[in-house]
Short mmCIF file of C-alpha atoms and ligand atoms in Angstrom, two decimals:
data_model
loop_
_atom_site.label_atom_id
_atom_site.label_comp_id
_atom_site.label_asym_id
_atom_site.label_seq_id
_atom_site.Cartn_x
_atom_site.Cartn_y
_atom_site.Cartn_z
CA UNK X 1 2.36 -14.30 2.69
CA UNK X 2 2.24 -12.62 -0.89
CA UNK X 3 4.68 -11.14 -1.94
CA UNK X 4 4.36 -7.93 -4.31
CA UNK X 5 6.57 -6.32 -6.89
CA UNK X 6 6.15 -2.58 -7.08
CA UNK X 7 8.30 -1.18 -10.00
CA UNK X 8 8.64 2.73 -9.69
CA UNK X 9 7.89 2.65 -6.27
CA UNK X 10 10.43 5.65 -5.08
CA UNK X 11 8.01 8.05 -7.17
CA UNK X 12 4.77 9.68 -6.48
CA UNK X 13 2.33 7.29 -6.03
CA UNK X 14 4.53 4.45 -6.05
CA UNK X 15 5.83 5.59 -2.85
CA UNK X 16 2.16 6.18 -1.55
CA UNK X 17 1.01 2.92 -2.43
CA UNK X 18 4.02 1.12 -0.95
CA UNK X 19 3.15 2.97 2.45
CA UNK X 20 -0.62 1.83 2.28
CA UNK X 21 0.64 -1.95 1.38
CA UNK X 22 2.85 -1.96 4.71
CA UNK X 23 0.03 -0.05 6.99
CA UNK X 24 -2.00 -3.18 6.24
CA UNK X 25 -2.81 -5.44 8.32
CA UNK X 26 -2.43 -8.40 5.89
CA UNK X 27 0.86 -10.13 5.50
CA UNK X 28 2.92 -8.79 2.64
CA UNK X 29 6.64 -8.61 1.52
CA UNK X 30 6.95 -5.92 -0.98
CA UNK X 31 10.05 -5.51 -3.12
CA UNK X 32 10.18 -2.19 -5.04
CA UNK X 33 12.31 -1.91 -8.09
CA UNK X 34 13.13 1.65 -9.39
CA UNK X 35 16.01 3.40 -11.61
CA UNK X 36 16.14 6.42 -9.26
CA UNK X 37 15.20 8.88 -12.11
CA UNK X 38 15.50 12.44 -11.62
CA UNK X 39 11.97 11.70 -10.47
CA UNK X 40 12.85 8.40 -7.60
CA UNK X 41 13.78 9.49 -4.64
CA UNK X 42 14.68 7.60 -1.63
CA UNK X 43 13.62 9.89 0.77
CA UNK X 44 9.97 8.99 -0.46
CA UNK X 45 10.17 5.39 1.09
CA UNK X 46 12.02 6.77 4.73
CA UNK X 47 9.70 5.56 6.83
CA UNK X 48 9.90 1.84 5.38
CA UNK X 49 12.85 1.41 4.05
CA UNK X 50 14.80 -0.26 7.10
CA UNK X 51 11.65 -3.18 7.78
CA UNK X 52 11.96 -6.53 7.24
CA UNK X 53 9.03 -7.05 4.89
CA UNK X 54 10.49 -4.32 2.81
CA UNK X 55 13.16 -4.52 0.04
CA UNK X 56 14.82 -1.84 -2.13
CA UNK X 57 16.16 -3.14 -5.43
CA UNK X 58 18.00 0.01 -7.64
CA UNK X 59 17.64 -0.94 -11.24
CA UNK X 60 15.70 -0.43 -14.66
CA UNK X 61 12.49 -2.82 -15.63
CA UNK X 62 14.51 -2.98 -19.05
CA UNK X 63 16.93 -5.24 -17.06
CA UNK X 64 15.82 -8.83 -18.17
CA UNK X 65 18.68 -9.95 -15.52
CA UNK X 66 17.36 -7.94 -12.88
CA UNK X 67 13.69 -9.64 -13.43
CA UNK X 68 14.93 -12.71 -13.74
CA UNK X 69 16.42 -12.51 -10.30
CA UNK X 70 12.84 -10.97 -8.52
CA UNK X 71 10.66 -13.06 -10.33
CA UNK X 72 10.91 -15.83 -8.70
CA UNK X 73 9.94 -14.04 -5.52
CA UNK X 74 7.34 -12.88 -6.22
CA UNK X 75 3.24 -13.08 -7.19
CA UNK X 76 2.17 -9.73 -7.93
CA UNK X 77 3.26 -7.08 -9.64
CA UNK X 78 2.21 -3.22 -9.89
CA UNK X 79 3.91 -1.81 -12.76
CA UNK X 80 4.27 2.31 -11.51
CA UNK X 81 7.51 2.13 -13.10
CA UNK X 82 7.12 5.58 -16.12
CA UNK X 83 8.55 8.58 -17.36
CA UNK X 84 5.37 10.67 -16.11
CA UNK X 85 5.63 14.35 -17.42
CA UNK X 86 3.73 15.45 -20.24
CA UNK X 87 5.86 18.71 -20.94
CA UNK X 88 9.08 16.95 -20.77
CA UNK X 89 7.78 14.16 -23.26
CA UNK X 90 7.34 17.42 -25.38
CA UNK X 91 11.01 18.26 -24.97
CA UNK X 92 12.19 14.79 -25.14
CA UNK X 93 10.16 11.21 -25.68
CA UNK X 94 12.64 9.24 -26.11
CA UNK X 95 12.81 8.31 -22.86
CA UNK X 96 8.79 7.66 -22.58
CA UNK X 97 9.23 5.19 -24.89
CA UNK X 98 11.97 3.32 -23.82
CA UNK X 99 10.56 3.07 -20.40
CA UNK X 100 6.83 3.18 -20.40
CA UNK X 101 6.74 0.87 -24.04
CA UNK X 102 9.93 -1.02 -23.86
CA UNK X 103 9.98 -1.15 -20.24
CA UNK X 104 6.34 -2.27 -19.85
CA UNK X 105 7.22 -5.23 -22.98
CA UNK X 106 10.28 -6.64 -21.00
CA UNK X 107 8.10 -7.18 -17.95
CA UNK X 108 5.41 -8.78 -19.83
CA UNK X 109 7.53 -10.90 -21.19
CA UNK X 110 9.63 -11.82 -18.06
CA UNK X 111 5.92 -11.90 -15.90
CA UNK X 112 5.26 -14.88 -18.76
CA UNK X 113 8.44 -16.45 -18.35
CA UNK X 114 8.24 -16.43 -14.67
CA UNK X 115 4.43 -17.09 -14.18
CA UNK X 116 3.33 -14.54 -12.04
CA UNK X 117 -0.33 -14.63 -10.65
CA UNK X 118 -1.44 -11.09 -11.88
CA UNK X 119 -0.23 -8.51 -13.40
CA UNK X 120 -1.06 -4.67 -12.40
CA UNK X 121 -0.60 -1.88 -15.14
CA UNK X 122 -0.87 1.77 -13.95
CA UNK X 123 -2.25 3.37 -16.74
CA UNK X 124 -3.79 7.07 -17.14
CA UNK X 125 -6.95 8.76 -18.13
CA UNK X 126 -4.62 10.57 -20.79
CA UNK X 127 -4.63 7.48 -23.07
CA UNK X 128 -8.53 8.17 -23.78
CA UNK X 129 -7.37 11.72 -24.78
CA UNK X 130 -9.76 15.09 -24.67
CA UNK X 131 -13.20 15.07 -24.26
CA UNK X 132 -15.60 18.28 -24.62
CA UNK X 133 -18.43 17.07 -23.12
CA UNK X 134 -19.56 13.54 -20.98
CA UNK X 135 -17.22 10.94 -19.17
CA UNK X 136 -14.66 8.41 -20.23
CA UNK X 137 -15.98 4.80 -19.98
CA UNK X 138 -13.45 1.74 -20.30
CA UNK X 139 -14.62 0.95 -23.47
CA UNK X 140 -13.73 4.26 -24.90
CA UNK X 141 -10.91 4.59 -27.66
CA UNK X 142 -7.78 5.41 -27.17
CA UNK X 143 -6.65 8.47 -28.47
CA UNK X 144 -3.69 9.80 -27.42
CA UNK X 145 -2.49 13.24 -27.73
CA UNK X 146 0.98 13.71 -26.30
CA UNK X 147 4.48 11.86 -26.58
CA UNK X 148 3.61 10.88 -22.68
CA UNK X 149 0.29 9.32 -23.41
CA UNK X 150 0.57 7.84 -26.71
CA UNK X 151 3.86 5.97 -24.88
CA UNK X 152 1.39 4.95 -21.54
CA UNK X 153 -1.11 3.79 -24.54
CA UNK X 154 1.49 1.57 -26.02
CA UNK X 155 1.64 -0.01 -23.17
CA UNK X 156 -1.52 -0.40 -22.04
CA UNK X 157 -2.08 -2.01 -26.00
CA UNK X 158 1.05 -4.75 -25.19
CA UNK X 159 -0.82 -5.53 -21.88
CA UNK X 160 -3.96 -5.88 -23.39
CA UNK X 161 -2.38 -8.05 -26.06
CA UNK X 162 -0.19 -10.37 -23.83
CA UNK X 163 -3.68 -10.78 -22.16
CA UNK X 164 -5.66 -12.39 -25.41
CA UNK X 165 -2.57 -13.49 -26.75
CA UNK X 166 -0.82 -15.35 -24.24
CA UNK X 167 -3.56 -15.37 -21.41
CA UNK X 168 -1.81 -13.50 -19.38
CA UNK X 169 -3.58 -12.85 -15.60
CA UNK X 170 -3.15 -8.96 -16.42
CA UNK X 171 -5.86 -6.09 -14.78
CA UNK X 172 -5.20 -2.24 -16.07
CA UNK X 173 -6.11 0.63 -13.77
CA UNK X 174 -6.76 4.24 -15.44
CA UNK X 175 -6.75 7.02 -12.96
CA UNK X 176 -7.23 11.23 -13.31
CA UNK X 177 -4.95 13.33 -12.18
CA UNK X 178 -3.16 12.55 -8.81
CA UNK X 179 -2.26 15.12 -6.33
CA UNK X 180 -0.95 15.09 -2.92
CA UNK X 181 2.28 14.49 -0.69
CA UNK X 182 5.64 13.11 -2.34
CA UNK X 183 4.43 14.43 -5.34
CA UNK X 184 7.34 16.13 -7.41
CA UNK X 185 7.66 19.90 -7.70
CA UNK X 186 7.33 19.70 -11.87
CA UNK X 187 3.74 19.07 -11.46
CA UNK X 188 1.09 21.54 -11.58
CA UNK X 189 -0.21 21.50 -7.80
CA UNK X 190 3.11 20.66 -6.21
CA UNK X 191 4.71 23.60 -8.81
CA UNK X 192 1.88 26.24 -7.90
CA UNK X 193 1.96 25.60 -3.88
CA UNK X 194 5.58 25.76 -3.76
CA UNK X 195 6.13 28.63 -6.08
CA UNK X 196 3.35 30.84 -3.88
CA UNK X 197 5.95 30.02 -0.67
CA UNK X 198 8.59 31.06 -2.56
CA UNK X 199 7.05 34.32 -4.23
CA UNK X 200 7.93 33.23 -7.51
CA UNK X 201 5.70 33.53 -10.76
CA UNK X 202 2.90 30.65 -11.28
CA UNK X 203 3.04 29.93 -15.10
CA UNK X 204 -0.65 29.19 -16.04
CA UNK X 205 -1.00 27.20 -19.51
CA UNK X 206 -3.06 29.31 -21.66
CA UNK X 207 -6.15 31.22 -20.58
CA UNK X 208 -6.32 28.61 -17.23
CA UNK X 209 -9.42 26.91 -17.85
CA UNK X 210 -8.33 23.41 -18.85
CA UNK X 211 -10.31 20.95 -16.96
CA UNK X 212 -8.57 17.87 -14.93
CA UNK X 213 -10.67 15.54 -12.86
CA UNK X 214 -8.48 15.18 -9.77
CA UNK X 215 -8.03 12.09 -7.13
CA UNK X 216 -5.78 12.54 -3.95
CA UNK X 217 -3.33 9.70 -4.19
CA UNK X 218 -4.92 7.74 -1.13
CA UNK X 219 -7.83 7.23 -2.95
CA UNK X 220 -6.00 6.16 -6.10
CA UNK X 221 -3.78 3.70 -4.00
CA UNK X 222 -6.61 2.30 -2.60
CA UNK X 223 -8.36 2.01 -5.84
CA UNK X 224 -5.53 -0.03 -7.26
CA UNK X 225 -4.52 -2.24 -4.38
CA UNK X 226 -8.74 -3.50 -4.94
CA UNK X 227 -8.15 -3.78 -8.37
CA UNK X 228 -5.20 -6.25 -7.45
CA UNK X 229 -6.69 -7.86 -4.95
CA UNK X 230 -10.53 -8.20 -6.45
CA UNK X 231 -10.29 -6.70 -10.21
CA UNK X 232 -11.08 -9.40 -13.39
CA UNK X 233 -8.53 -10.18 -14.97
CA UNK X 234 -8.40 -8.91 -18.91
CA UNK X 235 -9.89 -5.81 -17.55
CA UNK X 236 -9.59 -2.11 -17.52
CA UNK X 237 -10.78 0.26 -14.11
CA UNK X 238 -10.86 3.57 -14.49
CA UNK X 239 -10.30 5.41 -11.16
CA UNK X 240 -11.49 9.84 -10.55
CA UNK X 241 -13.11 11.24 -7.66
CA UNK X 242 -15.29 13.04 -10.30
CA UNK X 243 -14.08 16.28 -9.09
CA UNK X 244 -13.62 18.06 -12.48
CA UNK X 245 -11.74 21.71 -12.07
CA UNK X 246 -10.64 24.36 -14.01
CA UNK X 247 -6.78 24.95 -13.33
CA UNK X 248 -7.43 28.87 -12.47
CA UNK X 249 -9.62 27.78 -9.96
CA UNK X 250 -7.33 25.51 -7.95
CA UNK X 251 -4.50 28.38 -8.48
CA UNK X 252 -6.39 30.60 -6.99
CA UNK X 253 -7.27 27.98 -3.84
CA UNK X 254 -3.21 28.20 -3.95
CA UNK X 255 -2.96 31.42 -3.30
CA UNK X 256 -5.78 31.99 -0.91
CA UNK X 257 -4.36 28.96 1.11
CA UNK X 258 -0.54 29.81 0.97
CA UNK X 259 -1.88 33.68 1.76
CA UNK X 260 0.15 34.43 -1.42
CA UNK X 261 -0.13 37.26 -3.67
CA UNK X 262 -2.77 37.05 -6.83
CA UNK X 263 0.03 39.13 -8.64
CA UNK X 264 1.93 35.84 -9.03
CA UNK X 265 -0.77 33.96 -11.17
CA UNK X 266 1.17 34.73 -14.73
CA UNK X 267 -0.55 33.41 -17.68
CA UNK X 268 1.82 31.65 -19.89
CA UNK X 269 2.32 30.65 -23.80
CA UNK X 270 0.29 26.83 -23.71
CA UNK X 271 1.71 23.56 -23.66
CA UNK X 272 1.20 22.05 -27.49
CA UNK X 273 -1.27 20.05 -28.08
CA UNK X 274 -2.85 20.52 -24.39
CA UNK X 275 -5.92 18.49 -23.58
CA UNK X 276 -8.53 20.61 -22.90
CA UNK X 277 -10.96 19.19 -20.62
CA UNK X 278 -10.39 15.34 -18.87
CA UNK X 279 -13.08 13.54 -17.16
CA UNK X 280 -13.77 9.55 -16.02
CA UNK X 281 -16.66 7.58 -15.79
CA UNK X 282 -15.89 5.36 -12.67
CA UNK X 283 -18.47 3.35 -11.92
CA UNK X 284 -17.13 0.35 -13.04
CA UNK X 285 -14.66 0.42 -9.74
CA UNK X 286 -17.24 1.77 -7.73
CA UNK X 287 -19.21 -1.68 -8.00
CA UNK X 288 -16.31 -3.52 -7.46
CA UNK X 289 -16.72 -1.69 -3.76
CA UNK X 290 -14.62 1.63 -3.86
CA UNK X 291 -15.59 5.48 -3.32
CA UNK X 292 -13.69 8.42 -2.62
CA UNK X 293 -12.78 9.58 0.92
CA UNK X 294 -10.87 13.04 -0.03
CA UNK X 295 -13.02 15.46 -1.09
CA UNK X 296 -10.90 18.14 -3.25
CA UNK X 297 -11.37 21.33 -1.38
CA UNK X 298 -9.77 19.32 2.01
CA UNK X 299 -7.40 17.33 -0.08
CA UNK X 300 -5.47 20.29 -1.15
CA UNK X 301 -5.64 21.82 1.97
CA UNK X 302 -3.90 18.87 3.18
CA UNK X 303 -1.73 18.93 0.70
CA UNK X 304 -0.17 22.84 0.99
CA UNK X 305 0.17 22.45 4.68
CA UNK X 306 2.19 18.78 3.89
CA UNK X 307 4.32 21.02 1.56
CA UNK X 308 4.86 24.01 4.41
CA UNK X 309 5.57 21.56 6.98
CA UNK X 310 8.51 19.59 4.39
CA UNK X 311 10.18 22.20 2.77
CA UNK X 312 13.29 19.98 3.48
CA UNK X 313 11.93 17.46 1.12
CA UNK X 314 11.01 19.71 -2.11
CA UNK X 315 14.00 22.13 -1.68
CA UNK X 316 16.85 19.90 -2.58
CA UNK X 317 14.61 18.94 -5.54
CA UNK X 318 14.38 22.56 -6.83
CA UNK X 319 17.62 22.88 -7.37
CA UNK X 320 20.49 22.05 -9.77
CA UNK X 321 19.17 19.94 -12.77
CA UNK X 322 15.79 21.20 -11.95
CA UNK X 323 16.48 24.92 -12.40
CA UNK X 324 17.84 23.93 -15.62
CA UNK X 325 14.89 22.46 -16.71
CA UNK X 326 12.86 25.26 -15.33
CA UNK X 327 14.56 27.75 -17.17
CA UNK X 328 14.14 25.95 -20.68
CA UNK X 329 10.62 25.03 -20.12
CA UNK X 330 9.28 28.29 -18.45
CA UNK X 331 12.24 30.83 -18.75
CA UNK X 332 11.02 32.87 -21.90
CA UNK X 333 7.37 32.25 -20.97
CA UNK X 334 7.36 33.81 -18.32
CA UNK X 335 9.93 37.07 -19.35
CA UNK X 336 7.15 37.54 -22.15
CA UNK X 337 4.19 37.17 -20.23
CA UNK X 338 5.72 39.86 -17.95
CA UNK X 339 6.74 42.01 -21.05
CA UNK X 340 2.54 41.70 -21.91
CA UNK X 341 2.21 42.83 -18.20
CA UNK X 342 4.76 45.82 -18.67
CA UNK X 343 2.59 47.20 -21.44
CA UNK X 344 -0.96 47.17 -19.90
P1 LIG A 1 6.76 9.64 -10.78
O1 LIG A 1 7.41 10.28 -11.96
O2 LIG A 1 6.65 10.39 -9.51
O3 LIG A 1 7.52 8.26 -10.45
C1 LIG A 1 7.96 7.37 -11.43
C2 LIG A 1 8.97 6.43 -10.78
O4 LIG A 1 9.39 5.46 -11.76
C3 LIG A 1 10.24 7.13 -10.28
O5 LIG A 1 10.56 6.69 -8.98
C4 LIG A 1 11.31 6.70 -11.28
O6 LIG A 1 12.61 6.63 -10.72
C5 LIG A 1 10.80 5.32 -11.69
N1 LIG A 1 11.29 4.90 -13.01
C6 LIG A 1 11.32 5.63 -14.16
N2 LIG A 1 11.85 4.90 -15.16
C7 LIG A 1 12.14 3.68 -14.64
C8 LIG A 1 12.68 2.48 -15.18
N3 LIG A 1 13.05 2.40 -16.46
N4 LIG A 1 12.83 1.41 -14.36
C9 LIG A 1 12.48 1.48 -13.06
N5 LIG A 1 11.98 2.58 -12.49
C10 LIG A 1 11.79 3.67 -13.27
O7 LIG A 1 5.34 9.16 -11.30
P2 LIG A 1 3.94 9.04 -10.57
O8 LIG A 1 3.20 10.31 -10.70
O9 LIG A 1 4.12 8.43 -9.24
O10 LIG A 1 3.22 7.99 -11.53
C11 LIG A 1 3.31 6.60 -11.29
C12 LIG A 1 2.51 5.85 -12.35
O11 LIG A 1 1.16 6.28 -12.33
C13 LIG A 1 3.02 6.11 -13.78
O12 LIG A 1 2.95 4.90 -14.49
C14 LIG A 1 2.03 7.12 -14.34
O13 LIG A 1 1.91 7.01 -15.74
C15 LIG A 1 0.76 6.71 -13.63
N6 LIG A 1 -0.23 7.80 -13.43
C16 LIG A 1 0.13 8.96 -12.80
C17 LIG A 1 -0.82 9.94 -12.59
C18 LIG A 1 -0.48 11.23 -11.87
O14 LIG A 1 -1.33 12.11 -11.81
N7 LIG A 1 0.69 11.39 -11.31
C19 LIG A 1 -2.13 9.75 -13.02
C20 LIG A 1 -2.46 8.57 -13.67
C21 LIG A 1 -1.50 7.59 -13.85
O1 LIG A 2 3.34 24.88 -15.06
C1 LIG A 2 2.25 24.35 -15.35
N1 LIG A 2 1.21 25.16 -15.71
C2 LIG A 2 -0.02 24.67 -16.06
O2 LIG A 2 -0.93 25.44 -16.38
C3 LIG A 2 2.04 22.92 -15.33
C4 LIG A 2 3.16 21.99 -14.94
C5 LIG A 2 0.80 22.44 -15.68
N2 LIG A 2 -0.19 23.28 -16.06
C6 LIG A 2 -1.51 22.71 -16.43
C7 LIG A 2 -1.44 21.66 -17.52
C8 LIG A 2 -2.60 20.76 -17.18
O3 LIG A 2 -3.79 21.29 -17.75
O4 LIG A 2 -2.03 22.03 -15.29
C9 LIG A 2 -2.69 20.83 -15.66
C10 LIG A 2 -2.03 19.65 -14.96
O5 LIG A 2 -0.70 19.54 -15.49
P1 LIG A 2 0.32 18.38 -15.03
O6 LIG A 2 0.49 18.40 -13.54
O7 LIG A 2 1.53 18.49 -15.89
O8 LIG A 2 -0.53 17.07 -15.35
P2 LIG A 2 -1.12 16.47 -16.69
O9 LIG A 2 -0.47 17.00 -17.89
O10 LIG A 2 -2.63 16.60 -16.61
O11 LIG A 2 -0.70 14.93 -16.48
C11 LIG A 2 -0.78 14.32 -15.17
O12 LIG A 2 -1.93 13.58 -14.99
C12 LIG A 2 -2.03 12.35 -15.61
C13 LIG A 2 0.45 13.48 -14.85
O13 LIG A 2 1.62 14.24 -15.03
C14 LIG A 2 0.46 12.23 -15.64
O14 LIG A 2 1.56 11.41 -15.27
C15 LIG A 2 -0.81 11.49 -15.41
O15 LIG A 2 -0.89 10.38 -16.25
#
């Protein structure tokens, strides 16, 4: 039976990914190992959390005595484990590089020690930074643009270099943007569909035409779990569903689906240093045998009737420290961009 290490497994796709392990048919124990961040959340792992082949472990991958205590238990590990949010890297990186550098090091260092068979690192299409025109291929630079992804590059460099260094069994997957259930409020989609049920103001970045390419998290779990199971080691997969939008377009798919009002959409001052346009060549992981399932118009279908149907799970989250971050990040934004609307 293998056993599996997923660190940052309460978040997003973490969470996801866990679920997909235990729905397997194969034999697995999986151990997740998360800090509980504003951004972990228990609730995310309900349906597993009281199996057998399922353990919960509360604690930081900066914990070299926490490590040394899993390691032993364990042949694979998927490192999920991040601070994730571009705008509050802006605010604050500190954080991004503590976990996603520091973090990613210690575990290196203790997957060495411990001599794991592989070595997972969940990495982003944000390390290649913007591109104007064409795809991403593996062998692209990296060129990082925020505190988030320059800190997710960092690591990706220290996994690369514990690789040729050290020959460490290490594989590096590099999706687009993720979307879908469990996926905190803070986030564009998840932000948009739940603002639109709750009649509140959907701050669009700019004029609204920055381009993500965008992969519903099954996919992206799948496409990681292959590159674990049947990826070369030493190598990097990059992972979209080639399904390239504008962000105006899928706020407007909000609207229309949530049966909101179009008065809502309120363009907003930009994010700094926003990447204009993202987009990944993939078909590196397509010959190792995967294709996408969820086609993007279905997908987020899917996704605002998941976030309807479990308002109990993203209310809590809206509230108290998150209202305080809203209000910095978004507060005077959005007063001015209704001032602007005042005077037309
Ligand atoms: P998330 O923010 O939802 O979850 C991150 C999880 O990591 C949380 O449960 C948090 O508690 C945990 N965590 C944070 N710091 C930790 C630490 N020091 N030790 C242990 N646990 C810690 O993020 P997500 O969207 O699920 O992203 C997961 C991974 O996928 C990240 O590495 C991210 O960079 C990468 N990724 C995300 C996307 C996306 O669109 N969401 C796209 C490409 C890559
Ligand atoms: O309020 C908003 N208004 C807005 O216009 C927010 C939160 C976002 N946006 C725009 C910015 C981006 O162009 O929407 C787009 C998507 O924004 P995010 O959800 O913040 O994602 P992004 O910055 O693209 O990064 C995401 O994808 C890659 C994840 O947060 C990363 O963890 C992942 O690596």
């Amino acid at each position: 039976m293998e056993r599996v290490l997923v660190t940052g497994g309460a978040g997003f796709i973490g969470s996801n990914f866990v679920k997909l392990l235990l729905g397997r048919k194969r034999k697995v124990h999986v151990t997740v190992l998360d800090k509980l961040t504003y951004a972990g959340n228990l609730k995310n792992l309900e349906e597993v959390i009281n199996r057998r082949d399922f353990t919960f472990i509360k604690g930081d991958i900066c914990n070299k005595k926490i490590l040394d205590e899993i390691l032993p238990r364990t042949d694979i590990i998927y490192n999920f484990a991040a601070e994730t949010h571009v705008d509050r890297s802006i605010l604050e990186a500190g954080s991004f590089v503590r976990t996603d550098i520091v973090g990613t090091y210690t575990l290196l260092q203790k997957t060495l020690e411990h001599k794991i068979d592989r070595f997972v690192q969940v990495s982003t299409d944000e390390v290649y930074g913007s591109i104007a025109r064409g795809k991403f291929r593996e062998t692209d630079p990296i060129e990082p643009n925020s505190p988030y992804s320059a800190s997710k590059s960092g690591a990706d460099l220290l996994v690369r270099a514990f690789h040729v260094t050290y020959g460490l069994p290490v594989l590096i997957t590099r999706s687009s943007n993720n979307y879908g259930p469990f996926q905190h409020p803070e986030k564009f989609i998840p932000l948009f569909i739940t603002n639109a049920l709750e009649g509140n103001p959907m701050p669009l970045y700019g004029d609204g035409r920055n381009v993500r390419d965008w992969i519903h998290v099954d996919d992206n779990c799948r496409a990681i779990e292959l590159v674990g199971r049947r990826g070369k080691v030493g190598e990097v997969y990059n992972i979209g569903a080639g399904e390239e939008k504008e962000n105006i377009y899928i706020a407007r798919k909000i609207i229309d689906l949530v049966g909101a009002s179009e008065d809502l959409l309120t363009l907003v001052t930009d994010r700094p240093g926003h990447d204009r346009r993202y987009a990944l060549d993939s078909k590196k992981i397509n010959r190792l045998g995967w294709k996408k399932r969820v086609g993007f118009d279905k997908g987020l279908e899917t996704t605002v009737r998941w976030y309807r149907r479990n308002e109990s799970w993203w209310r809590p989250i809206k509230k108290g420290a998150f209202k305080k971050y809203y209000s910095a990040m978004y507060g005077k934004r959005i007063s001015q961009a209704s001032k602007r609307k005042g005077k037309r």
